[in-house]
Amino acid sequence: MRILVTGGAGFIGSNFIKLYLARHPDCEIVNLDKLTYAGNLENLHDVESDERYRFVHGDICDEAVVATAMRGCDAVVNFAAETHVDRSIGDPAGFLKTDVFGVHVLLEAARAADVSRFIQISTDEVYGPTLDCAFTEEDRLNPRNPYSASKAGGELLARSYFETYDFPVIVSRGANNVGPNQYPEKVIPLFTTNAIEDLPLPLYGDGLQERDYTHVLDHCSGIELLLARGVPGEVYNVGAGNHMKNIEMTHLILEELGKPETLIKHVRDRAGHDVRYAIDATKLRRLGWEPEFGTKAAILDTVRWYVANEAWWKPLKSGEFREYYERQYRERLDEAGAA
Ligand code: NAD
Ligand code: DAU
């Protein structure tokens, strides 16, 4: 099987490519990635000379590049996206382009190439927040920020291709992933690397928001299963049920690193901050999915990876990241008296 993986230089895509190549000796993978600030070929260092792997530098919005990359592929897994909620609040346009229009370009090319499976990687954020239940795949969508609204647009378009053209689309809705190689804008790598450097941890609002911290390898094995046994036209939640409040997660990181709680700075909240995400992954479990990492294990495995891999993240925290960090946090930290 030859698979077109898009966004394979990012966090989840790179973990998926490494996992899939290791477990499927006969597969071939073409990785199409634009290499935005979040794309990093270092993540694929281990497989770059594997003859079953090929990298194509390009944009999923570019029809010609996509058609060429798609040639000879049996399946597509679309990870490519703009992914950071805070950036989508500041500047939504790029999210609409890649997360909606890019999906359209991929779907058209995949249909023309008659691929046998198209996995659209979506997110639990499309359901919006819930205080008391875990959403199933039948629940209504209620995205509340430009990122999740764009992802909802992308997955609805993908599902329309199943209904309209009988095209074999499967949608996955993943919970918050943690693990190696996540860009340090996301909360766990940001807090871990800041704590290592004795910098403040900017906790939004009261810190009582809750996420399902699912290990990236568990997410990837879910996608692997969907490629093999997912039913076309269906949607599958991918969440381990690893719930933890942000404040507890922050304490866990500090405890593991032996750093003081005085590093925690409660800063102005994210606009429209979704208080709690929760999904029910029974449908995927019925296909045979069993996550390996519990809540603490997933978070601590991540913290320890960042401790051991300073050479990976230190260079990322300069340049573009520093400009973004100043924009996103300077005023907030000043207001909180943590200059
Ligand atoms: P990431 O930001 O780490 O990586 C995104 C990758 O996509 C990068 O390599 C980037 O260069 C590439 N990319 C961006 N725009 C592109 C374009 N126009 N053309 C080609 N490549 C492009 O993202 P991630 O956290 O690995 O997320 C991957 C996918 O999983 C996304 O679709 C995201 O919505 C979804 N998801 C993420 C999480 C999470 O917790 N990180 C959870 C559920 C779902
Ligand atoms: O739920 C799946 C989603 O998880 C994915 O679709 C997104 O691509 C991914 O980025 C992630 O979105 P979140 O917004 O939940 O992740 P983030 O790491 O940005 O924030 C996690 C929680 O931590 C959230 O409640 C906001 C809070 N937070 C985040 C940052 C960056 C802070 O308190 N301070 C921060 O500086």
mmCIF file with all atom_site columns, C-alpha atoms and ligand atoms in Angstrom, residues 6-14 32-40 43 58-61 78-84 94 97-99 102 120-125 147 151 172-178 181-183 185-186 214 219 238, ligand 1:
data_model
loop_
_atom_site.group_PDB
_atom_site.id
_atom_site.type_symbol
_atom_site.label_atom_id
_atom_site.label_alt_id
_atom_site.label_comp_id
_atom_site.label_asym_id
_atom_site.label_entity_id
_atom_site.label_seq_id
_atom_site.pdbx_PDB_ins_code
_atom_site.Cartn_x
_atom_site.Cartn_y
_atom_site.Cartn_z
_atom_site.occupancy
_atom_site.B_iso_or_equiv
_atom_site.pdbx_formal_charge
_atom_site.auth_seq_id
_atom_site.auth_comp_id
_atom_site.auth_asym_id
_atom_site.auth_atom_id
_atom_site.pdbx_PDB_model_num
ATOM   1   C CA  . THR A 1 6   ? 0.011   15.228 4.349  1.00 0.00 ? 6   THR A CA  1
ATOM   2   C CA  . GLY A 1 7   ? 1.460   17.373 7.128  1.00 0.00 ? 7   GLY A CA  1
ATOM   3   C CA  . GLY A 1 8   ? 3.870   14.538 7.925  1.00 0.00 ? 8   GLY A CA  1
ATOM   4   C CA  . ALA A 1 9   ? 6.613   16.898 9.152  1.00 0.00 ? 9   ALA A CA  1
ATOM   5   C CA  . GLY A 1 10  ? 4.414   18.090 12.022 1.00 0.00 ? 10  GLY A CA  1
ATOM   6   C CA  . PHE A 1 11  ? 3.860   16.580 15.459 1.00 0.00 ? 11  PHE A CA  1
ATOM   7   C CA  . ILE A 1 12  ? 1.275   13.842 14.851 1.00 0.00 ? 12  ILE A CA  1
ATOM   8   C CA  . GLY A 1 13  ? 2.088   13.237 11.178 1.00 0.00 ? 13  GLY A CA  1
ATOM   9   C CA  . SER A 1 14  ? 5.762   12.523 11.891 1.00 0.00 ? 14  SER A CA  1
ATOM   10  C CA  . LEU A 1 32  ? 3.540   16.140 1.363  1.00 0.00 ? 32  LEU A CA  1
ATOM   11  C CA  . ASP A 1 33  ? 4.270   19.067 3.665  1.00 0.00 ? 33  ASP A CA  1
ATOM   12  C CA  . LYS A 1 34  ? 4.518   22.824 3.202  1.00 0.00 ? 34  LYS A CA  1
ATOM   13  C CA  . LEU A 1 35  ? 6.993   23.155 6.095  1.00 0.00 ? 35  LEU A CA  1
ATOM   14  C CA  . THR A 1 36  ? 5.227   25.988 7.888  1.00 0.00 ? 36  THR A CA  1
ATOM   15  C CA  . TYR A 1 37  ? 6.674   27.102 11.246 1.00 0.00 ? 37  TYR A CA  1
ATOM   16  C CA  . ALA A 1 38  ? 5.222   23.855 12.672 1.00 0.00 ? 38  ALA A CA  1
ATOM   17  C CA  . GLY A 1 39  ? 6.789   21.521 10.110 1.00 0.00 ? 39  GLY A CA  1
ATOM   18  C CA  . ASN A 1 40  ? 10.225  20.152 10.965 1.00 0.00 ? 40  ASN A CA  1
ATOM   19  C CA  . ASN A 1 43  ? 11.178  14.902 13.279 1.00 0.00 ? 43  ASN A CA  1
ATOM   20  C CA  . GLY A 1 58  ? 4.432   21.560 -1.182 1.00 0.00 ? 58  GLY A CA  1
ATOM   21  C CA  . ASP A 1 59  ? 1.099   23.039 -0.218 1.00 0.00 ? 59  ASP A CA  1
ATOM   22  C CA  . ILE A 1 60  ? -2.129  20.989 -0.090 1.00 0.00 ? 60  ILE A CA  1
ATOM   23  C CA  . CYS A 1 61  ? -3.860  24.032 -1.630 1.00 0.00 ? 61  CYS A CA  1
ATOM   24  C CA  . ASN A 1 78  ? -4.686  14.256 5.814  1.00 0.00 ? 78  ASN A CA  1
ATOM   25  C CA  . PHE A 1 79  ? -2.895  15.665 8.856  1.00 0.00 ? 79  PHE A CA  1
ATOM   26  C CA  . ALA A 1 80  ? -1.948  18.957 7.160  1.00 0.00 ? 80  ALA A CA  1
ATOM   27  C CA  . ALA A 1 81  ? -3.547  21.891 8.947  1.00 0.00 ? 81  ALA A CA  1
ATOM   28  C CA  . GLU A 1 82  ? -3.020  25.091 10.815 1.00 0.00 ? 82  GLU A CA  1
ATOM   29  C CA  . THR A 1 83  ? -3.527  23.785 14.339 1.00 0.00 ? 83  THR A CA  1
ATOM   30  C CA  . HIS A 1 84  ? -3.047  26.343 17.109 1.00 0.00 ? 84  HIS A CA  1
ATOM   31  C CA  . GLY A 1 94  ? -4.663  30.839 6.957  1.00 0.00 ? 94  GLY A CA  1
ATOM   32  C CA  . LYS A 1 97  ? -7.328  28.290 3.523  1.00 0.00 ? 97  LYS A CA  1
ATOM   33  C CA  . THR A 1 98  ? -5.532  25.123 4.619  1.00 0.00 ? 98  THR A CA  1
ATOM   34  C CA  . ASP A 1 99  ? -8.160  23.505 6.857  1.00 0.00 ? 99  ASP A CA  1
ATOM   35  C CA  . GLY A 1 102 ? -6.839  22.503 1.242  1.00 0.00 ? 102 GLY A CA  1
ATOM   36  C CA  . GLN A 1 120 ? -9.586  13.193 7.326  1.00 0.00 ? 120 GLN A CA  1
ATOM   37  C CA  . ILE A 1 121 ? -7.910  13.911 10.656 1.00 0.00 ? 121 ILE A CA  1
ATOM   38  C CA  . SER A 1 122 ? -10.329 16.077 12.591 1.00 0.00 ? 122 SER A CA  1
ATOM   39  C CA  . THR A 1 123 ? -10.541 17.074 16.235 1.00 0.00 ? 123 THR A CA  1
ATOM   40  C CA  . ASP A 1 124 ? -12.747 16.740 19.303 1.00 0.00 ? 124 ASP A CA  1
ATOM   41  C CA  . GLU A 1 125 ? -12.900 20.566 19.291 1.00 0.00 ? 125 GLU A CA  1
ATOM   42  C CA  . TYR A 1 147 ? -9.579  26.792 14.279 1.00 0.00 ? 147 TYR A CA  1
ATOM   43  C CA  . LYS A 1 151 ? -11.746 21.904 11.023 1.00 0.00 ? 151 LYS A CA  1
ATOM   44  C CA  . SER A 1 172 ? -11.318 10.761 12.977 1.00 0.00 ? 172 SER A CA  1
ATOM   45  C CA  . ARG A 1 173 ? -11.892 13.225 15.828 1.00 0.00 ? 173 ARG A CA  1
ATOM   46  C CA  . GLY A 1 174 ? -8.868  13.197 18.097 1.00 0.00 ? 174 GLY A CA  1
ATOM   47  C CA  . ALA A 1 175 ? -8.472  14.570 21.625 1.00 0.00 ? 175 ALA A CA  1
ATOM   48  C CA  . ASN A 1 176 ? -5.485  16.682 22.814 1.00 0.00 ? 176 ASN A CA  1
ATOM   49  C CA  . ASN A 1 177 ? -2.338  14.841 21.814 1.00 0.00 ? 177 ASN A CA  1
ATOM   50  C CA  . VAL A 1 178 ? 0.848   14.819 23.872 1.00 0.00 ? 178 VAL A CA  1
ATOM   51  C CA  . ASN A 1 181 ? 8.041   16.457 18.788 1.00 0.00 ? 181 ASN A CA  1
ATOM   52  C CA  . GLN A 1 182 ? 5.142   18.793 19.562 1.00 0.00 ? 182 GLN A CA  1
ATOM   53  C CA  . TYR A 1 183 ? 5.911   22.413 18.689 1.00 0.00 ? 183 TYR A CA  1
ATOM   54  C CA  . GLU A 1 185 ? 3.453   26.675 21.429 1.00 0.00 ? 185 GLU A CA  1
ATOM   55  C CA  . LYS A 1 186 ? 1.070   23.977 22.761 1.00 0.00 ? 186 LYS A CA  1
ATOM   56  C CA  . THR A 1 214 ? -4.122  11.312 24.771 1.00 0.00 ? 214 THR A CA  1
ATOM   57  C CA  . HIS A 1 219 ? -3.762  8.443  18.438 1.00 0.00 ? 219 HIS A CA  1
ATOM   58  C CA  . VAL A 1 238 ? -10.017 8.999  19.261 1.00 0.00 ? 238 VAL A CA  1
HETATM 59  P P1  . NAD B 2 .   ? 1.261   20.540 13.635 1.00 0.00 ? 1   NAD B P1  1
HETATM 60  O O1  . NAD B 2 .   ? 0.895   21.976 13.678 1.00 0.00 ? 1   NAD B O1  1
HETATM 61  O O2  . NAD B 2 .   ? 2.313   20.023 14.543 1.00 0.00 ? 1   NAD B O2  1
HETATM 62  O O3  . NAD B 2 .   ? 1.701   20.144 12.153 1.00 0.00 ? 1   NAD B O3  1
HETATM 63  C C1  . NAD B 2 .   ? 0.979   20.521 11.014 1.00 0.00 ? 1   NAD B C1  1
HETATM 64  C C2  . NAD B 2 .   ? 1.796   20.127 9.795  1.00 0.00 ? 1   NAD B C2  1
HETATM 65  O O4  . NAD B 2 .   ? 1.047   20.471 8.622  1.00 0.00 ? 1   NAD B O4  1
HETATM 66  C C3  . NAD B 2 .   ? 3.142   20.847 9.702  1.00 0.00 ? 1   NAD B C3  1
HETATM 67  O O5  . NAD B 2 .   ? 4.149   19.953 9.330  1.00 0.00 ? 1   NAD B O5  1
HETATM 68  C C4  . NAD B 2 .   ? 2.902   21.891 8.609  1.00 0.00 ? 1   NAD B C4  1
HETATM 69  O O6  . NAD B 2 .   ? 4.080   22.241 7.903  1.00 0.00 ? 1   NAD B O6  1
HETATM 70  C C5  . NAD B 2 .   ? 1.905   21.161 7.720  1.00 0.00 ? 1   NAD B C5  1
HETATM 71  N N1  . NAD B 2 .   ? 1.071   22.083 6.926  1.00 0.00 ? 1   NAD B N1  1
HETATM 72  C C6  . NAD B 2 .   ? 0.383   23.165 7.364  1.00 0.00 ? 1   NAD B C6  1
HETATM 73  N N2  . NAD B 2 .   ? -0.259  23.760 6.345  1.00 0.00 ? 1   NAD B N2  1
HETATM 74  C C7  . NAD B 2 .   ? 0.022   23.025 5.233  1.00 0.00 ? 1   NAD B C7  1
HETATM 75  C C8  . NAD B 2 .   ? -0.349  23.120 3.875  1.00 0.00 ? 1   NAD B C8  1
HETATM 76  N N3  . NAD B 2 .   ? -1.133  24.113 3.439  1.00 0.00 ? 1   NAD B N3  1
HETATM 77  N N4  . NAD B 2 .   ? 0.104   22.187 3.014  1.00 0.00 ? 1   NAD B N4  1
HETATM 78  C C9  . NAD B 2 .   ? 0.917   21.184 3.436  1.00 0.00 ? 1   NAD B C9  1
HETATM 79  N N5  . NAD B 2 .   ? 1.322   21.047 4.716  1.00 0.00 ? 1   NAD B N5  1
HETATM 80  C C10 . NAD B 2 .   ? 0.873   21.960 5.606  1.00 0.00 ? 1   NAD B C10 1
HETATM 81  O O7  . NAD B 2 .   ? -0.109  19.763 13.824 1.00 0.00 ? 1   NAD B O7  1
HETATM 82  P P2  . NAD B 2 .   ? -0.448  18.437 14.644 1.00 0.00 ? 1   NAD B P2  1
HETATM 83  O O8  . NAD B 2 .   ? -0.653  18.800 16.060 1.00 0.00 ? 1   NAD B O8  1
HETATM 84  O O9  . NAD B 2 .   ? 0.514   17.375 14.272 1.00 0.00 ? 1   NAD B O9  1
HETATM 85  O O10 . NAD B 2 .   ? -1.897  18.107 14.039 1.00 0.00 ? 1   NAD B O10 1
HETATM 86  C C11 . NAD B 2 .   ? -2.028  17.292 12.887 1.00 0.00 ? 1   NAD B C11 1
HETATM 87  C C12 . NAD B 2 .   ? -3.496  17.124 12.562 1.00 0.00 ? 1   NAD B C12 1
HETATM 88  O O11 . NAD B 2 .   ? -4.187  16.543 13.657 1.00 0.00 ? 1   NAD B O11 1
HETATM 89  C C13 . NAD B 2 .   ? -4.223  18.436 12.279 1.00 0.00 ? 1   NAD B C13 1
HETATM 90  O O12 . NAD B 2 .   ? -5.135  18.208 11.241 1.00 0.00 ? 1   NAD B O12 1
HETATM 91  C C14 . NAD B 2 .   ? -4.948  18.750 13.577 1.00 0.00 ? 1   NAD B C14 1
HETATM 92  O O13 . NAD B 2 .   ? -6.107  19.519 13.344 1.00 0.00 ? 1   NAD B O13 1
HETATM 93  C C15 . NAD B 2 .   ? -5.279  17.352 14.050 1.00 0.00 ? 1   NAD B C15 1
HETATM 94  N N6  . NAD B 2 .   ? -5.413  17.185 15.502 1.00 0.00 ? 1   NAD B N6  1
HETATM 95  C C16 . NAD B 2 .   ? -4.430  17.629 16.346 1.00 0.00 ? 1   NAD B C16 1
HETATM 96  C C17 . NAD B 2 .   ? -4.535  17.376 17.711 1.00 0.00 ? 1   NAD B C17 1
HETATM 97  C C18 . NAD B 2 .   ? -3.462  17.835 18.690 1.00 0.00 ? 1   NAD B C18 1
HETATM 98  O O14 . NAD B 2 .   ? -3.676  17.742 19.896 1.00 0.00 ? 1   NAD B O14 1
HETATM 99  N N7  . NAD B 2 .   ? -2.301  18.284 18.245 1.00 0.00 ? 1   NAD B N7  1
HETATM 100 C C19 . NAD B 2 .   ? -5.650  16.692 18.202 1.00 0.00 ? 1   NAD B C19 1
HETATM 101 C C20 . NAD B 2 .   ? -6.646  16.263 17.316 1.00 0.00 ? 1   NAD B C20 1
HETATM 102 C C21 . NAD B 2 .   ? -6.504  16.519 15.955 1.00 0.00 ? 1   NAD B C21 1
#
